[in-house]
Short mmCIF file of C-alpha atoms and ligand atoms in Angstrom, two decimals:
data_model
loop_
_atom_site.label_atom_id
_atom_site.label_comp_id
_atom_site.label_asym_id
_atom_site.label_seq_id
_atom_site.Cartn_x
_atom_site.Cartn_y
_atom_site.Cartn_z
CA MET A 1 95.57 97.91 109.43
CA SER A 2 99.10 98.71 110.70
CA ILE A 3 100.54 102.13 109.91
CA ILE A 4 104.35 102.10 109.68
CA THR A 5 106.49 105.20 109.34
CA LEU A 6 109.38 105.78 106.96
CA ALA A 7 112.82 106.79 108.30
CA ASP A 8 114.02 110.35 107.57
CA ASP A 9 116.54 109.34 104.86
CA TYR A 10 113.83 108.12 102.49
CA ILE A 11 110.77 109.35 100.64
CA ILE A 12 107.89 107.37 99.20
CA ARG A 13 106.04 108.41 96.05
CA LEU A 14 104.40 107.15 92.87
CA VAL A 15 106.63 105.76 90.11
CA LYS A 16 107.66 108.22 87.39
CA GLU A 17 109.06 107.49 83.91
CA GLN A 18 112.55 108.53 85.06
CA ASP A 19 112.56 105.78 87.73
CA LEU A 20 112.31 102.91 85.27
CA SER A 21 116.05 102.30 84.76
CA PHE A 22 116.52 102.10 88.56
CA ILE A 23 113.54 99.76 88.83
CA LEU A 24 115.18 97.62 86.14
CA ASP A 25 118.33 97.37 88.27
CA ILE A 26 116.36 96.50 91.42
CA PHE A 27 114.35 93.81 89.65
CA ASN A 28 117.34 92.29 87.86
CA GLU A 29 119.28 92.15 91.12
CA CYS A 30 116.41 90.08 92.56
CA VAL A 31 116.49 87.80 89.49
CA LEU A 32 120.24 87.27 89.88
CA ASP A 33 120.21 86.71 93.65
CA GLN A 34 117.23 84.36 93.15
CA SER A 35 115.01 86.26 95.54
CA THR A 36 112.48 86.49 92.72
CA LEU A 37 111.82 83.28 90.88
CA LEU A 38 109.85 84.63 87.97
CA TYR A 39 112.56 84.54 85.31
CA TYR A 40 115.58 82.48 84.32
CA GLU A 41 117.38 85.56 83.03
CA THR A 42 117.48 89.29 83.60
CA VAL A 43 114.87 91.41 81.81
CA THR A 44 115.28 94.47 79.58
CA LEU A 45 114.23 98.09 80.04
CA ASP A 46 111.45 97.52 77.48
CA TYR A 47 109.98 94.88 79.79
CA ILE A 48 109.92 97.36 82.70
CA LYS A 49 108.39 100.07 80.47
CA GLU A 50 105.67 97.66 79.45
CA TRP A 51 105.03 96.75 83.10
CA TYR A 52 104.71 100.45 83.97
CA GLN A 53 102.36 101.20 81.09
CA LEU A 54 100.22 98.23 82.06
CA CYS A 55 99.94 99.44 85.68
CA HIS A 56 98.78 102.81 84.39
CA SER A 57 96.42 101.62 81.72
CA LYS A 58 94.77 99.04 84.01
CA GLY A 59 94.49 101.42 86.97
CA TYR A 60 96.85 99.84 89.52
CA PRO A 61 99.28 101.82 91.72
CA ALA A 62 103.08 101.50 91.52
CA ILE A 63 105.25 103.17 94.16
CA VAL A 64 108.93 103.69 94.94
CA ILE A 65 110.96 104.46 98.01
CA CYS A 66 113.82 106.81 97.13
CA ASN A 67 116.91 108.17 98.78
CA LYS A 68 115.76 111.59 100.01
CA ILE A 69 118.81 113.45 98.67
CA THR A 70 119.28 111.80 95.27
CA ASP A 71 115.60 110.93 94.63
CA GLN A 72 116.93 107.61 93.35
CA PRO A 73 114.62 104.60 93.86
CA ILE A 74 115.99 101.79 96.04
CA ALA A 75 112.71 99.85 96.36
CA TYR A 76 109.46 99.54 94.49
CA ALA A 77 106.10 97.85 94.92
CA TYR A 78 102.78 97.61 93.18
CA LEU A 79 99.33 96.09 93.08
CA THR A 80 98.28 94.09 90.09
CA SER A 81 95.51 91.86 88.77
CA ALA A 82 95.51 88.50 90.54
CA TYR A 83 93.51 86.73 87.84
CA PRO A 84 92.45 88.27 84.50
CA TYR A 85 88.69 87.69 84.79
CA PRO A 86 85.95 90.13 85.81
CA VAL A 87 84.74 88.05 88.76
CA PHE A 88 88.13 88.71 90.39
CA ASN A 89 87.72 92.50 90.17
CA LEU A 90 87.90 92.79 93.95
CA THR A 91 91.03 90.67 94.34
CA THR A 92 94.50 92.10 93.84
CA MET A 93 98.03 90.77 94.21
CA LEU A 94 100.95 92.70 95.66
CA ALA A 95 104.63 92.60 94.76
CA ILE A 96 107.62 94.21 96.51
CA TYR A 97 111.26 94.48 95.47
CA ILE A 98 113.97 96.06 97.59
CA SER A 99 117.59 96.55 96.57
CA SER A 100 119.76 94.19 98.65
CA ALA A 101 121.75 97.02 100.27
CA HIS A 102 118.53 98.42 101.76
CA ARG A 103 116.86 95.28 103.10
CA ARG A 104 116.10 94.67 106.80
CA ARG A 105 115.61 98.38 107.48
CA GLY A 106 111.85 98.29 107.67
CA LEU A 107 111.21 99.37 104.06
CA GLY A 108 109.28 96.17 103.33
CA ARG A 109 106.92 97.00 106.19
CA VAL A 110 106.43 100.54 104.89
CA LEU A 111 105.61 99.29 101.40
CA VAL A 112 103.14 96.64 102.60
CA SER A 113 101.48 99.21 104.83
CA GLU A 114 101.13 101.68 101.94
CA LEU A 115 99.89 99.05 99.47
CA LEU A 116 97.24 97.86 101.94
CA ASN A 117 96.09 101.43 102.35
CA MET A 118 95.93 101.81 98.56
CA ALA A 119 94.02 98.52 98.24
CA LYS A 120 91.57 99.79 100.83
CA GLU A 121 91.11 103.05 98.89
CA GLN A 122 90.50 101.07 95.71
CA LYS A 123 87.90 99.01 97.56
CA PHE A 124 89.51 95.66 96.96
CA LYS A 125 88.26 92.91 99.27
CA ASN A 126 91.22 90.59 99.05
CA VAL A 127 94.99 91.18 98.74
CA ILE A 128 97.04 88.12 97.79
CA ALA A 129 100.76 87.61 98.33
CA SER A 130 102.60 84.65 96.86
CA THR A 131 106.07 83.96 98.11
CA ASN A 132 108.63 81.39 99.13
CA THR A 133 110.70 82.38 102.18
CA ALA A 134 112.03 85.86 103.11
CA SER A 135 108.72 87.68 103.13
CA VAL A 136 106.69 85.14 105.14
CA LYS A 137 107.27 86.88 108.48
CA LEU A 138 106.69 90.24 106.83
CA PHE A 139 103.20 89.21 105.67
CA GLU A 140 102.44 87.46 108.94
CA SER A 141 103.27 90.63 110.86
CA PHE A 142 100.41 92.35 108.98
CA LYS A 143 98.06 89.50 109.88
CA PHE A 144 97.89 88.14 106.35
CA GLN A 145 96.31 84.69 106.64
CA TYR A 146 98.29 81.70 105.45
CA CYS A 147 96.27 79.94 102.72
CA GLY A 148 98.53 77.02 102.07
CA LYS A 149 101.50 75.62 100.25
CA MET A 150 101.56 74.63 96.62
CA GLU A 151 104.23 72.03 96.06
CA TYR A 152 106.20 72.09 92.81
CA TRP A 153 104.89 75.62 92.30
CA ALA A 154 107.75 76.72 90.06
CA TYR A 155 110.93 75.34 88.58
CA ASN A 156 113.94 77.57 88.52
CA PHE A 157 117.69 77.34 89.01
CA GLY A 158 117.62 73.56 88.64
CA ARG A 159 115.03 72.75 91.29
CA PHE A 160 111.35 72.79 92.08
CA ILE A 161 110.18 75.49 94.45
CA ASP A 162 107.14 75.37 96.71
CA GLY A 163 104.87 78.42 96.79
CA LEU A 164 103.20 79.84 99.87
CA THR A 165 100.07 81.91 99.50
CA PHE A 166 98.83 84.54 101.95
CA GLN A 167 95.74 86.70 101.85
CA TYR A 168 94.67 89.89 103.57
CA ILE A 169 90.95 90.54 103.75
CA ILE A 170 89.86 94.17 103.83
CA GLN A 171 86.99 94.28 106.30
CA GLU A 172 85.91 97.80 105.28
CA THR A 173 85.02 96.79 101.72
CA ASN A 174 81.35 96.03 101.51
CA VAL A 175 79.66 95.36 98.19
CA GLN A 176 76.47 93.75 99.41
CA ASN A 177 73.58 93.91 96.92
CA GLN A 178 75.86 94.74 93.99
CA GLU A 179 75.45 92.10 91.37
CA ARG A 180 78.62 93.04 89.50
CA PRO A 181 80.97 95.19 91.58
CA THR A 182 83.05 97.40 89.35
CA PHE A 183 86.81 97.78 89.44
CA GLU A 184 87.76 101.20 90.80
CA PRO A 185 90.96 102.43 89.14
CA PHE A 186 93.61 103.91 91.45
CA GLN A 187 93.10 107.68 91.89
CA GLU A 188 96.62 109.13 91.77
CA GLU A 189 95.50 112.74 92.28
CA SER A 190 93.49 112.20 95.42
CA TYR A 191 95.60 109.51 97.12
CA LYS A 192 97.21 110.62 100.40
CA PHE A 193 100.41 108.75 101.28
CA ILE A 194 100.69 107.54 104.87
CA ASN A 195 104.33 108.69 104.95
C1 COA B 1 111.18 90.26 101.25
C2 COA B 1 111.56 91.74 101.29
C3 COA B 1 110.50 92.54 100.54
C4 COA B 1 111.62 92.18 102.75
O1 COA B 1 111.87 93.57 102.79
P1 COA B 1 112.71 94.26 103.97
O2 COA B 1 112.71 95.72 103.78
O3 COA B 1 114.00 93.59 104.09
O4 COA B 1 111.78 93.87 105.19
P2 COA B 1 111.68 94.63 106.58
O5 COA B 1 113.01 95.20 106.96
O6 COA B 1 110.52 95.55 106.55
O7 COA B 1 111.42 93.38 107.53
C5 COA B 1 110.15 93.03 108.00
C6 COA B 1 110.21 91.63 108.58
O8 COA B 1 110.22 90.66 107.54
C7 COA B 1 111.03 89.55 107.95
N1 COA B 1 112.16 89.39 107.00
C8 COA B 1 112.61 90.30 106.10
N2 COA B 1 113.64 89.77 105.41
C9 COA B 1 113.82 88.52 105.87
C10 COA B 1 114.73 87.47 105.55
N3 COA B 1 115.66 87.61 104.60
N4 COA B 1 114.63 86.31 106.22
C11 COA B 1 113.72 86.14 107.20
N5 COA B 1 112.81 87.10 107.55
C12 COA B 1 112.88 88.27 106.90
C13 COA B 1 111.50 89.84 109.35
O9 COA B 1 110.59 89.30 110.27
C14 COA B 1 111.47 91.34 109.38
O10 COA B 1 111.34 91.88 110.65
P3 COA B 1 112.65 92.09 111.57
O11 COA B 1 113.70 92.74 110.73
O12 COA B 1 112.13 92.98 112.67
O13 COA B 1 113.04 90.73 112.02
C15 COA B 1 112.98 91.96 100.66
O14 COA B 1 113.88 91.05 101.25
C16 COA B 1 113.02 91.78 99.16
O15 COA B 1 112.77 92.72 98.40
N6 COA B 1 113.32 90.56 98.70
C17 COA B 1 113.40 90.26 97.28
C18 COA B 1 112.05 90.22 96.55
C19 COA B 1 110.98 89.45 97.32
O16 COA B 1 111.22 88.33 97.82
N7 COA B 1 109.76 90.03 97.41
C20 COA B 1 108.67 89.46 98.19
C21 COA B 1 107.68 88.74 97.37
S1 COA B 1 106.60 89.83 96.49
#
């Protein structure tokens, strides 16, 4: 697994309540510039609060990269449930959002690297990334395997969009002889950030 280091101007940490309005701005910027295709319209702060509570209650990590001086988030990322059924306990999906002014500075690589480390700590076997264009090379650089294209995956902004799925298999996770492997919630207190 690649380890990538963060530049001096930034810090990486877990999301706090006070970050949510910045996360709202980052996400809505991605909705408006069409780099995320999930929604037709911008979302509200209540939506982001709900997302954050869900991460916590379900035991998934959510992280931010902040400006070192202001402590203001300019990027965030998280792991989440890929499919809501117990047999998929060992599969997780990642998501990354970076404010446009801070893209192409290596922050995407730092976030993927950290999320893969977190997924390894949580003993997931499989990390899924679904995307359309910009992040393809990012995932490929971490040796995510290309699983295929789903045509007509989504419809947004007046057109159909194809979806590309990638997966990263965590070799270290071994659950042989366990009939029903349990989900291991993210351990905030003991997690050691790479950066
Ligand atoms: C996709 C995204 C996360 C990339 O983050 P980033 O910080 O700009 O990425 P990095 O600077 O770490 O770049 C890593 C590599 O990814 C590729 N890449 C990143 N942005 C790209 C773009 N717009 N077009 C083509 N390749 C791109 C490049 O190969 C890049 O390496 P290089 O700069 O050495 O050529 C960012 O553009 C973003 O937040 N987009 C909006 C939301 C989104 O699409 N999320 C991904 C799906 S979950």
